[in-house]
Tab-separated table of C-alpha atoms and ligand atoms in Angstrom:
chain	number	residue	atom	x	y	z
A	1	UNK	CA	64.438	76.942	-54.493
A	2	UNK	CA	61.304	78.673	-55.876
A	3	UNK	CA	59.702	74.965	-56.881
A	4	UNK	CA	60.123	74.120	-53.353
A	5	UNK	CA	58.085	77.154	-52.516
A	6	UNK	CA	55.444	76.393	-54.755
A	7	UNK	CA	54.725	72.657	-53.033
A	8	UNK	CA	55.040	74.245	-49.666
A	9	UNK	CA	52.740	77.146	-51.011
A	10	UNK	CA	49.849	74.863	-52.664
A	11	UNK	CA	50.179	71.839	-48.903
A	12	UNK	CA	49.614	75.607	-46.878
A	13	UNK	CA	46.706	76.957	-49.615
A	14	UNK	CA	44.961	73.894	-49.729
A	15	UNK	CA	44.665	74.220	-45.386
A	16	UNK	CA	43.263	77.852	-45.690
A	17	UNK	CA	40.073	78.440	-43.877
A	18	UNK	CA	38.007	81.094	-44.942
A	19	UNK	CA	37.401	83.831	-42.064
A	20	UNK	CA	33.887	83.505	-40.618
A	21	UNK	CA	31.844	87.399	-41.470
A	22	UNK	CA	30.408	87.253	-38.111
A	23	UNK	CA	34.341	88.312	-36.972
A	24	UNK	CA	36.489	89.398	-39.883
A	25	UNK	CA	36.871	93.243	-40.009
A	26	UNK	CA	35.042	93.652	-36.550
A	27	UNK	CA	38.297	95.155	-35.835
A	28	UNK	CA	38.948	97.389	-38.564
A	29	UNK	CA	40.959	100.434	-37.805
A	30	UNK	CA	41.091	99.872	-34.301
A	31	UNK	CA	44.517	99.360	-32.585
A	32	UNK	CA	45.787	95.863	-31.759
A	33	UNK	CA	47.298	95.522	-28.107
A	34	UNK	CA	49.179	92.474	-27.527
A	35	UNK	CA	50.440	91.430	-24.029
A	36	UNK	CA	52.727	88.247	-23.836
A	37	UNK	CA	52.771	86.947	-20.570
A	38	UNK	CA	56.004	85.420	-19.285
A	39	UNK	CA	56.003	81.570	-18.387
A	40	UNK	CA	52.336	81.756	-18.132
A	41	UNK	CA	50.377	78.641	-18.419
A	42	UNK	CA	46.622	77.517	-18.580
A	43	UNK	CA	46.749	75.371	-15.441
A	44	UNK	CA	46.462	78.825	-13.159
A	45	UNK	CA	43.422	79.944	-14.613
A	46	UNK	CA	40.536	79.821	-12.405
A	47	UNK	CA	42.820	77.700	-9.475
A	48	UNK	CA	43.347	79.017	-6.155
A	49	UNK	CA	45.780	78.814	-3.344
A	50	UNK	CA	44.420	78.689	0.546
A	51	UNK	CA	41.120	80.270	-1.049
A	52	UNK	CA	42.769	82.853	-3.008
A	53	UNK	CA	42.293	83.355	-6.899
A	54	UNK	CA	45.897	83.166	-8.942
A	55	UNK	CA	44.563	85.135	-11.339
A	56	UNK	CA	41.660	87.008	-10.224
A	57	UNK	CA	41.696	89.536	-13.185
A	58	UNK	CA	42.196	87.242	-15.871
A	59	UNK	CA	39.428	85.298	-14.831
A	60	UNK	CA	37.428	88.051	-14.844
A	61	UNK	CA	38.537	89.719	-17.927
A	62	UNK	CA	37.958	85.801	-19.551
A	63	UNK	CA	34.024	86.674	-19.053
A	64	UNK	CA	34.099	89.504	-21.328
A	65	UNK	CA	36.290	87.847	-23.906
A	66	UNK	CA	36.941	85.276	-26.339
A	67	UNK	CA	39.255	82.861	-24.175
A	68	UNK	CA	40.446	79.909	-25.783
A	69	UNK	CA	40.811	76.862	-23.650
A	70	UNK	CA	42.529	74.786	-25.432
A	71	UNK	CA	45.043	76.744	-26.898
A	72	UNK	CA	48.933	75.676	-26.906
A	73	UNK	CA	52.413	76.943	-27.170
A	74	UNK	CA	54.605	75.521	-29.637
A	75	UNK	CA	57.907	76.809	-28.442
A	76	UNK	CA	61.415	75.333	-28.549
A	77	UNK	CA	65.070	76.691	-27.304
A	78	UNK	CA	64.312	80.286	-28.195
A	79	UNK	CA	61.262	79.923	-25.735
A	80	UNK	CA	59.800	83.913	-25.605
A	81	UNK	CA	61.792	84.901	-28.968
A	82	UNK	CA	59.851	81.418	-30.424
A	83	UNK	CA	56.725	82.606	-29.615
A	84	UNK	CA	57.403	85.793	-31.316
A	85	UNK	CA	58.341	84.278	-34.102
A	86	UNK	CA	55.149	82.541	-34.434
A	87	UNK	CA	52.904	85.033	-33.727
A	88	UNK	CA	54.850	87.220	-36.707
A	89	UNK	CA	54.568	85.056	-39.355
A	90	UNK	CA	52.367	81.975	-38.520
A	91	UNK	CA	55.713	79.136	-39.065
A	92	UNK	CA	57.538	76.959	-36.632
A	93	UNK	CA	60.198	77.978	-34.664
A	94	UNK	CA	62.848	75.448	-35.194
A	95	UNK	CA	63.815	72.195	-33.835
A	96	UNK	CA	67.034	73.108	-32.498
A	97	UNK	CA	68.287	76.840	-31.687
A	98	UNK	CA	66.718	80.177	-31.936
A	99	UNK	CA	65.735	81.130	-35.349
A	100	UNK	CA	66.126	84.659	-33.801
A	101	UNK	CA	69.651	84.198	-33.687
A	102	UNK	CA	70.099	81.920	-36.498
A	103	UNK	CA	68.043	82.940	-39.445
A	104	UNK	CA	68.045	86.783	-38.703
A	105	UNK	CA	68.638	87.524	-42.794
A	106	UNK	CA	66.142	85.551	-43.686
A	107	UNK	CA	63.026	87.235	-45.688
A	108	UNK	CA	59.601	87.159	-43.534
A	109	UNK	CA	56.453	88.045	-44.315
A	110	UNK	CA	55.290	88.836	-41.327
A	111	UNK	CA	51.771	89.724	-39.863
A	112	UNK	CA	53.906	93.492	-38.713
A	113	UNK	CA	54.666	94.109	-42.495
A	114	UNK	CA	51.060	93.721	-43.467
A	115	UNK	CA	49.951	95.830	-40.369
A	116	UNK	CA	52.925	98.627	-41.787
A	117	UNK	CA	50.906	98.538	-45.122
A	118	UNK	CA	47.817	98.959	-44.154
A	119	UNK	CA	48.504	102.392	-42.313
A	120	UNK	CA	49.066	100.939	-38.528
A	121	UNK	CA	52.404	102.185	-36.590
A	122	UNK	CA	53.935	98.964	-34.969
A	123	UNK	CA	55.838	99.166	-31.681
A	124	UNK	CA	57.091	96.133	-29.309
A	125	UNK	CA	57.680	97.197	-25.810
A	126	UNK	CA	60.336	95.202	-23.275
A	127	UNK	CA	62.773	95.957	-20.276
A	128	UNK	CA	65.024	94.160	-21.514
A	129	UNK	CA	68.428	94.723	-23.030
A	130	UNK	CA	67.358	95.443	-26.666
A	131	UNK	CA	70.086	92.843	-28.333
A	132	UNK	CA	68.113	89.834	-26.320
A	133	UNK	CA	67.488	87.181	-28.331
A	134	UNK	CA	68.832	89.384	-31.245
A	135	UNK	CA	65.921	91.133	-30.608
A	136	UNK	CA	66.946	94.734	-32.064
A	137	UNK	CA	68.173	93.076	-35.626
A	138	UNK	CA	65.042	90.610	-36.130
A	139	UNK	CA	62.545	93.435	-35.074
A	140	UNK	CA	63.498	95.666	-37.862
A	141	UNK	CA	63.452	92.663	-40.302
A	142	UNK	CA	59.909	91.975	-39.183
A	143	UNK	CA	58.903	95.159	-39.885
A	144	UNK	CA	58.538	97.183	-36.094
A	145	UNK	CA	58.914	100.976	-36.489
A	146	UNK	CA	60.247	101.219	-32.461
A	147	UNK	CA	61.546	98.787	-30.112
A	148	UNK	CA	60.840	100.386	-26.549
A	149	UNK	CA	63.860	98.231	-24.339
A	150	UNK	CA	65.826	98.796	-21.312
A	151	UNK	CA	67.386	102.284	-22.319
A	152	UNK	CA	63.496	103.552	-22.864
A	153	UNK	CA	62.817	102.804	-19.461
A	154	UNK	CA	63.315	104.639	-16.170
A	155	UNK	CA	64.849	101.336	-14.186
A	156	UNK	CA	65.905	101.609	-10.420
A	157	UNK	CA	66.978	98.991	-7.777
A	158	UNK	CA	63.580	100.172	-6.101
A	159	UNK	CA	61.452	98.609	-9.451
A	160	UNK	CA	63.670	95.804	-10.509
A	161	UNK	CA	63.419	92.277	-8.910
A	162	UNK	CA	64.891	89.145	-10.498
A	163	UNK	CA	65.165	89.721	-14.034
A	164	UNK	CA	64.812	93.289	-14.246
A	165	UNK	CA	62.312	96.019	-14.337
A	166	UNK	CA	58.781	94.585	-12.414
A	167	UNK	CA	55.512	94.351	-14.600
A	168	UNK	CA	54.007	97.220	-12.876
A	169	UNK	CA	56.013	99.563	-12.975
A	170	UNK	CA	56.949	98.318	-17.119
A	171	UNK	CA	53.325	98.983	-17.759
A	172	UNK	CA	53.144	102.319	-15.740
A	173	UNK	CA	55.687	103.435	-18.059
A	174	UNK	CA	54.259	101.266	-21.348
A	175	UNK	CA	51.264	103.525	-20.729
A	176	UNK	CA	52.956	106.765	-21.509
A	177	UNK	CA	54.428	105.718	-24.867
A	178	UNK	CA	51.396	104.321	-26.130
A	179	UNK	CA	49.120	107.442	-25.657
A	180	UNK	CA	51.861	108.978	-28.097
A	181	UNK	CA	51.488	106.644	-31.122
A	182	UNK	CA	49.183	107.678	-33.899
A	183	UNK	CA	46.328	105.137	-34.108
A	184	UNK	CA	45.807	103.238	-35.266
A	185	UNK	CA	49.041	100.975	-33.954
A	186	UNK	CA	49.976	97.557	-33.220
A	187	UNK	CA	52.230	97.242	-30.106
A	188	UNK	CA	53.466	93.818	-28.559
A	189	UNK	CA	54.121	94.408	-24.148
A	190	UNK	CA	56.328	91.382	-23.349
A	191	UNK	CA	56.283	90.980	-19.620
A	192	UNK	CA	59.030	89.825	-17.114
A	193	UNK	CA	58.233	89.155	-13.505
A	194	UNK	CA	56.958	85.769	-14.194
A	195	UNK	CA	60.747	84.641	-14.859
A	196	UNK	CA	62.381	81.310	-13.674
A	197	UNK	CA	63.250	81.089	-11.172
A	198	UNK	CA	60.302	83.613	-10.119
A	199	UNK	CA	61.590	86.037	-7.493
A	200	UNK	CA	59.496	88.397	-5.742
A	201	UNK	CA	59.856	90.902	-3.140
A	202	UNK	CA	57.767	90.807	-0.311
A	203	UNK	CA	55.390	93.650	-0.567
A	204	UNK	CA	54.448	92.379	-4.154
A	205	UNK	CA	53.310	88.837	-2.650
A	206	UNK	CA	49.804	89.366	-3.558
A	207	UNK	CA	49.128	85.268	-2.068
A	208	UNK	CA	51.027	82.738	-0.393
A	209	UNK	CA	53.510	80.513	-1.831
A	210	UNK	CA	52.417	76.761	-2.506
A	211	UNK	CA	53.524	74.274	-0.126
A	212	UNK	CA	55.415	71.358	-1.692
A	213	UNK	CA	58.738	70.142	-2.639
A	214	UNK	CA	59.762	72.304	-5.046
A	215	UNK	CA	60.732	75.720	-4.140
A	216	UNK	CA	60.293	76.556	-8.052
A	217	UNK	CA	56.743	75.881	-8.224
A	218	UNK	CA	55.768	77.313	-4.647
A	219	UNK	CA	57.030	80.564	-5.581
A	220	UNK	CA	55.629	80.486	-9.362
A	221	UNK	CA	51.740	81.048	-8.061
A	222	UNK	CA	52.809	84.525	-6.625
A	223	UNK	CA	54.895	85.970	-9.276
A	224	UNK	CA	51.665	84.600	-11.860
A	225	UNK	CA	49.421	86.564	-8.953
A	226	UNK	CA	51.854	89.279	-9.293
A	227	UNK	CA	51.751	89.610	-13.329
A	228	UNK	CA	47.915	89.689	-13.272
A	229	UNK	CA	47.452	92.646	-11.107
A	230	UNK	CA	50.024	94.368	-13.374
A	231	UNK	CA	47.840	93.725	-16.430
A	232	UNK	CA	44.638	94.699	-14.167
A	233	UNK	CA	46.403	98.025	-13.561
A	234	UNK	CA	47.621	98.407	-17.417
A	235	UNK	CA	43.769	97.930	-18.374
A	236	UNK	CA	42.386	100.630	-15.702
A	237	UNK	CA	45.152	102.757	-17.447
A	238	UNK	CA	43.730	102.158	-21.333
A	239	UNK	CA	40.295	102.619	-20.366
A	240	UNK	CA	41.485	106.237	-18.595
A	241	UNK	CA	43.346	107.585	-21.601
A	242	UNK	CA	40.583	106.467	-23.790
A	243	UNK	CA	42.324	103.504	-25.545
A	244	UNK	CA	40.352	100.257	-24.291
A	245	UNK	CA	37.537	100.936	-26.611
A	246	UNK	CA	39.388	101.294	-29.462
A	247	UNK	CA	41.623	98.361	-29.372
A	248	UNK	CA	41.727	94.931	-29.789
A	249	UNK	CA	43.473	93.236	-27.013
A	250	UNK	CA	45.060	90.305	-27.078
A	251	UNK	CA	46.833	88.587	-24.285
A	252	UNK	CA	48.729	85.043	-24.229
A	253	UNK	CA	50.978	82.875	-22.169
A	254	UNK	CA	54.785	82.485	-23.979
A	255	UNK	CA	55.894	79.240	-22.905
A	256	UNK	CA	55.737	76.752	-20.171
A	257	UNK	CA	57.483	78.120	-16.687
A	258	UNK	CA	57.414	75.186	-15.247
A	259	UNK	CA	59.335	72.150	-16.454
A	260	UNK	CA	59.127	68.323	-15.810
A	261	UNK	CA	61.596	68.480	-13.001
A	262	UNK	CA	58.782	69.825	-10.793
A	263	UNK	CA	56.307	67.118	-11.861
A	264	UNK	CA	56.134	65.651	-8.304
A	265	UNK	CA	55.343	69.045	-6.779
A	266	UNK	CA	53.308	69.905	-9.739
A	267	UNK	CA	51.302	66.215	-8.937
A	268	UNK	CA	50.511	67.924	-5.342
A	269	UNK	CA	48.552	70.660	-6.911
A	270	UNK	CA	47.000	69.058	-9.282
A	271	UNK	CA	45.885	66.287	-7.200
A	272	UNK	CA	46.680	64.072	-10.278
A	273	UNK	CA	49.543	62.178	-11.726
A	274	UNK	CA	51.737	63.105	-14.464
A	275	UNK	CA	51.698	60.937	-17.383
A	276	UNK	CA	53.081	61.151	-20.739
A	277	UNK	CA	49.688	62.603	-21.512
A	278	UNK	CA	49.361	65.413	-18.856
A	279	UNK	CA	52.595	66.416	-19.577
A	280	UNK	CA	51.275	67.351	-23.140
A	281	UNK	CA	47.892	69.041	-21.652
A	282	UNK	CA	50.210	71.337	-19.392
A	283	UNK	CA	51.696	72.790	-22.538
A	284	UNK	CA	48.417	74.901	-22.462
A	285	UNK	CA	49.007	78.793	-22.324
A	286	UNK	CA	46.124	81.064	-22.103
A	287	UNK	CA	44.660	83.112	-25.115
A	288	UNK	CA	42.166	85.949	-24.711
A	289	UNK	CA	40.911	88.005	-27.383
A	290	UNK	CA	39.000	91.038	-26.018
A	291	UNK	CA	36.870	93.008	-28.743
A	292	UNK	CA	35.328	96.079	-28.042
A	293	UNK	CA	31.401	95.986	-28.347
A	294	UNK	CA	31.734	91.680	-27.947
A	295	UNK	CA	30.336	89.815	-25.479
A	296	UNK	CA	32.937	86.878	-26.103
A	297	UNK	CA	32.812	83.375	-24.681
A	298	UNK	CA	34.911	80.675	-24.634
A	299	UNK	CA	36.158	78.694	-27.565
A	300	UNK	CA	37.283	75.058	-26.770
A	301	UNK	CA	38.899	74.544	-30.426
A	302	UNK	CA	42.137	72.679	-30.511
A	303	UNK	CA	44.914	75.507	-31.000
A	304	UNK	CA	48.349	77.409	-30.603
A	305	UNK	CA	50.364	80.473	-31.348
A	306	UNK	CA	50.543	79.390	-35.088
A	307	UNK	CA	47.280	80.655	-35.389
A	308	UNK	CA	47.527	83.794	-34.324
A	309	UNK	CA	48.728	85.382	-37.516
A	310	UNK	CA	45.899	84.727	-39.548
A	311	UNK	CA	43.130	85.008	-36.440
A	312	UNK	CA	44.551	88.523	-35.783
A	313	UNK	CA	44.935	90.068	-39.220
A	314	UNK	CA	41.428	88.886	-40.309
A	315	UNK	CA	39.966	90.618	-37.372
A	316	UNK	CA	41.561	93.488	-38.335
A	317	UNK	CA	39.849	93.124	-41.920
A	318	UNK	CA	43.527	92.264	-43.561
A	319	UNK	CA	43.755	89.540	-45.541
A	320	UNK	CA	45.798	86.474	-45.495
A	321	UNK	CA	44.313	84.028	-48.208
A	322	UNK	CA	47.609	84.681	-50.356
A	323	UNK	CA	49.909	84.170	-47.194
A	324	UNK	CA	51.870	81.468	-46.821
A	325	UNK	CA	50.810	80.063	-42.974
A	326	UNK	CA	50.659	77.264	-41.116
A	327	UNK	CA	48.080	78.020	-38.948
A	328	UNK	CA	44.441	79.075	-39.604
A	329	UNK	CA	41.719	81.675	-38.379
A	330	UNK	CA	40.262	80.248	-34.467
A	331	UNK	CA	37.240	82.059	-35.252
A	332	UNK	CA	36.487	80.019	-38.906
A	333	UNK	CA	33.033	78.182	-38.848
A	334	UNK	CA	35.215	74.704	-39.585
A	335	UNK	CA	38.492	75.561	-37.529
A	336	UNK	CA	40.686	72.779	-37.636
A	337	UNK	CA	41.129	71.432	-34.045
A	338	UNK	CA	44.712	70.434	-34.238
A	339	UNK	CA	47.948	71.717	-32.829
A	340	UNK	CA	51.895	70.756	-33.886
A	341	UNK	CA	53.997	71.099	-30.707
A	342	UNK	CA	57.462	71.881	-31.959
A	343	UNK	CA	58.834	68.300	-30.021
A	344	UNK	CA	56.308	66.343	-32.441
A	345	UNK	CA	53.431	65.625	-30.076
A	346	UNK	CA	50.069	66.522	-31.508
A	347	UNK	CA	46.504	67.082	-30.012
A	348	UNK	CA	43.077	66.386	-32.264
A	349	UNK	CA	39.779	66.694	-31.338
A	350	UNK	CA	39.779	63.135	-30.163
A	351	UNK	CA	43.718	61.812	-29.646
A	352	UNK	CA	46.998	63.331	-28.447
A	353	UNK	CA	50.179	61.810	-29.621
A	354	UNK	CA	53.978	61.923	-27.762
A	355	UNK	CA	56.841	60.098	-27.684
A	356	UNK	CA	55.556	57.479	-30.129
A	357	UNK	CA	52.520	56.668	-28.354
A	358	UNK	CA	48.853	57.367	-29.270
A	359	UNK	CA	46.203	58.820	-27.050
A	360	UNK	CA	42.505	58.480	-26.885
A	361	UNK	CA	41.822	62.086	-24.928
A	362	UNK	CA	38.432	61.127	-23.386
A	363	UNK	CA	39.535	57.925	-21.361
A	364	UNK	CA	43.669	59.091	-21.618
A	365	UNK	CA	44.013	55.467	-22.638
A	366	UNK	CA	46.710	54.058	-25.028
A	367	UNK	CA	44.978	53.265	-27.906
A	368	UNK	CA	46.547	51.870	-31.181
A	369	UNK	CA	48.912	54.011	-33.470
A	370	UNK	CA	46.301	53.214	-36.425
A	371	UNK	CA	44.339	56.163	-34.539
A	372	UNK	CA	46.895	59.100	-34.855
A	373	UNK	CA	48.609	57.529	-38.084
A	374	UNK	CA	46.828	59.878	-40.163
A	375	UNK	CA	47.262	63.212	-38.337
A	376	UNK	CA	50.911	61.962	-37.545
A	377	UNK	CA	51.175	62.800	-41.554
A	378	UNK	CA	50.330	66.469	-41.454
A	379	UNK	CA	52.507	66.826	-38.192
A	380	UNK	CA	55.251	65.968	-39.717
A	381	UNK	CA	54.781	67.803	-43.337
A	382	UNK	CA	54.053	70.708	-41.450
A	383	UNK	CA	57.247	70.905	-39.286
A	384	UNK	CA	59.415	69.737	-42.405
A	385	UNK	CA	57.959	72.581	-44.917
A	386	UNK	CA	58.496	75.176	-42.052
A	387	UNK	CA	62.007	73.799	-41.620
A	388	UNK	CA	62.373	74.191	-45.279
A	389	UNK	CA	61.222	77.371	-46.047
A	390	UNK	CA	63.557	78.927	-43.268
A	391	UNK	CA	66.600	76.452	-43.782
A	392	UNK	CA	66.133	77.644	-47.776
A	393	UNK	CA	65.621	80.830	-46.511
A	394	UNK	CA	62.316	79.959	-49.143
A	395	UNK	CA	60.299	83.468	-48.499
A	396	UNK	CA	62.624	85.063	-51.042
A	397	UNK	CA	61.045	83.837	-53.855
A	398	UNK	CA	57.859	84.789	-52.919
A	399	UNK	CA	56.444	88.240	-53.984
A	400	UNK	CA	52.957	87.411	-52.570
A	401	UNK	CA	52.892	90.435	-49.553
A	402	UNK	CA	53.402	92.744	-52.802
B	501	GP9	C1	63.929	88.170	-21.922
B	501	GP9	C2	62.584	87.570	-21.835
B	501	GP9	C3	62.649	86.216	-21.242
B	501	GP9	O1	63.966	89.322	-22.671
B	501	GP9	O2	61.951	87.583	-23.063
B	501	GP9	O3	63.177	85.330	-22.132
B	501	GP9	P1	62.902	83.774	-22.053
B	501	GP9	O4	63.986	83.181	-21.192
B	501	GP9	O5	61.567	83.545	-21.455
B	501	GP9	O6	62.974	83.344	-23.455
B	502	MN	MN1	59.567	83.867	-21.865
């Protein structure tokens, strides 16, 4: 009930970290360009395979960014409709099930609604049937004026592999609805290609396959390779109709692509073995921010999706002191350095804890539990109160986006 709120709101109030001037409002009025990239993680960035860059624009486009290093997802079973749900209003996903599907009725207050209110038209773009993952239904309750889906989208045997409708081509046609939306507007681009179990047609084999075991992860580098040089193109495209330097653009891996049945393959290219403790690391999706007019660097902070909420909307000079979050600004002068994954684990500064068992990061030793015991706290509390408050369906007695 409304008590419960309270509680929750004071434990997320008292974690607040005040936006550092430097960044908020560097954005203000400008559009906000988000690209989620399927089943993308960190441990592509900057690889190769026989000589070849995996992501050759990405690491490029890292140099004149923010790109955060250490950034994490914190999906569960509703994998890309989890990250959405995080990005939107800055809570857990849930422990078991899609909250897309399960707590569609629910009130949000998400970061859309406070984009809607302070003038911006909000789109999310996919070419994908529009009831996936409920999609169509929790869209509208977050607040997006247009959902862009399959039926907005000129799909054809010739530009469909796999799942559907190939990232090029999805951002050839992205390009065309964009140019009509009023500025300034938020849109979301979800990609596809880079599906399990990553299928690619020939001509779009940018590199070769790895060579190990695992047929999953050899074709995985390609498909990655393949998504990149769509979001190259898609860039060349906003900088022609006169959009790059008026937006904020924000790109991020969704989820992990490739699980721990691949962790022998996944040992041969990473020349290392998988513990309990790389397992956690490889949770790592990548984050760039790119702001027009900043030269960017990157950020090494201890992070995930849950912050992206509050990091976005106070570049945009919005707000979010009032919000109820769980996640905090990346660009604060003290940002927190901690991340919830939604299985338990947690990564500090210092340790990472899974499965019961406490990490010291710099050696990857087992150390005593005495060392996470106090961070193991404020894991827990902050999964439980996001349980809560979508369980209770909580946001309902809150008036604080009025
Ligand atoms: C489907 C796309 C992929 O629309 O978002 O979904 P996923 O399986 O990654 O959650
Ligand atoms: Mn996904």
């Amino acid at each position: 009930n409304g008590d419960d709120l309270s509680t929750i709101k004071n434990y997320t109030h008292a974690r607040y970290k005040q936006p550092n001037p430097d960044f908020f409002g560097v954005g203000k009025g400008k559009n906000l360009i988000i690209i989620s990239m399927e089943s993308t993680q960190s441990f592509v960035i900057g690889k190769t395979i026989n000589g070849e860059e995996i992501t050759p624009f990405l690491n490029h486009f890292i140099k004149e960014s923010y790109y955060f290093d250490q950034f994490y997802h914190q999906t569960g079973q509703g994998k890309t409709s989890d990250s959405e749900f995080l990005l939107d209003n800055s809570m857990y996903p849930l422990g078991s099930g899609a909250v897309f599907f399960t707590h569609v009725n629910n009130s949000y207050q998400t970061m859309t609604k406070k984009l809607v209110e302070n003038g911006y038209h909000t789109a999310s773009l996919h070419a994908n049937n529009k009831s996936f993952w409920n999609r169509d239904l929790m869209y509208k309750n977050f607040g997006y004026h247009e959902f862009f889906s399959m039926s907005n989208y000129n799909i054809s045997g010739q530009n469909s592999v796999g799942w559907g409708m190939k990232d090029i081509d999805f951002f050839d046609q992205s390009i065309d609805y964009l140019k009509e939306l009023s500025p300034p507007f938020y849109t979301k681009l979800i990609t596809l290609t880079n599906h399990f179990p990553f299928e690619l047609n020939e001509e779009d084999r940018f590199i070769d396959e790895f060579n190990s075991g695992s047929e999953v992860l050899n074709r995985y580098f390609p498909t990655v390779r393949y998504t990149d040089e769509a979001i190259k193109l898609f860039i060349e495209d906003l900088k022609k109709e006169g959009l790059y330097d008026d937006s904020i653009i924000v790109i991020y891996g969704d989820h992990y692509g490739i699980s721990a049945n691949h962790n022998k393959a996944m040992e041969q290219f990473l020349g290392e073995p998988i513990t309990r403790f790389e397992e956690v690391q490889l949770q790592k999706v990548p984050l760039i921010i790119h702001i027009p007019g900043m030269k960017g660097e990157t950020i090494s902070n201890i992070s995930g999706q849950i912050d992206l909420r509050p990091t976005l909307l106070h570049l945009l000079g919005i707000t979010s002191k009032r919000d109820i979050q769980f996640g905090t600004d990346l660009f604060a002068k003290d940002s927190k350095d901690f991340v919830v994954l939604r299985d338990g684990s947690f990564v500090t500064e210092d340790y990472l804890f899974t499965k019961e068992t406490c990490f010291k990061k710099d050696t990857k030793e087992v150390v005593n539990m005495s060392h996470c015991e106090p961070y193991k706290e404020q894991a827990v509390n902050d999964l439980n109160y996001s349980d809560k408050i979508i369980y209770g369906d909580l946001l309902r007695f809150s008036n604080q986006d009025k």
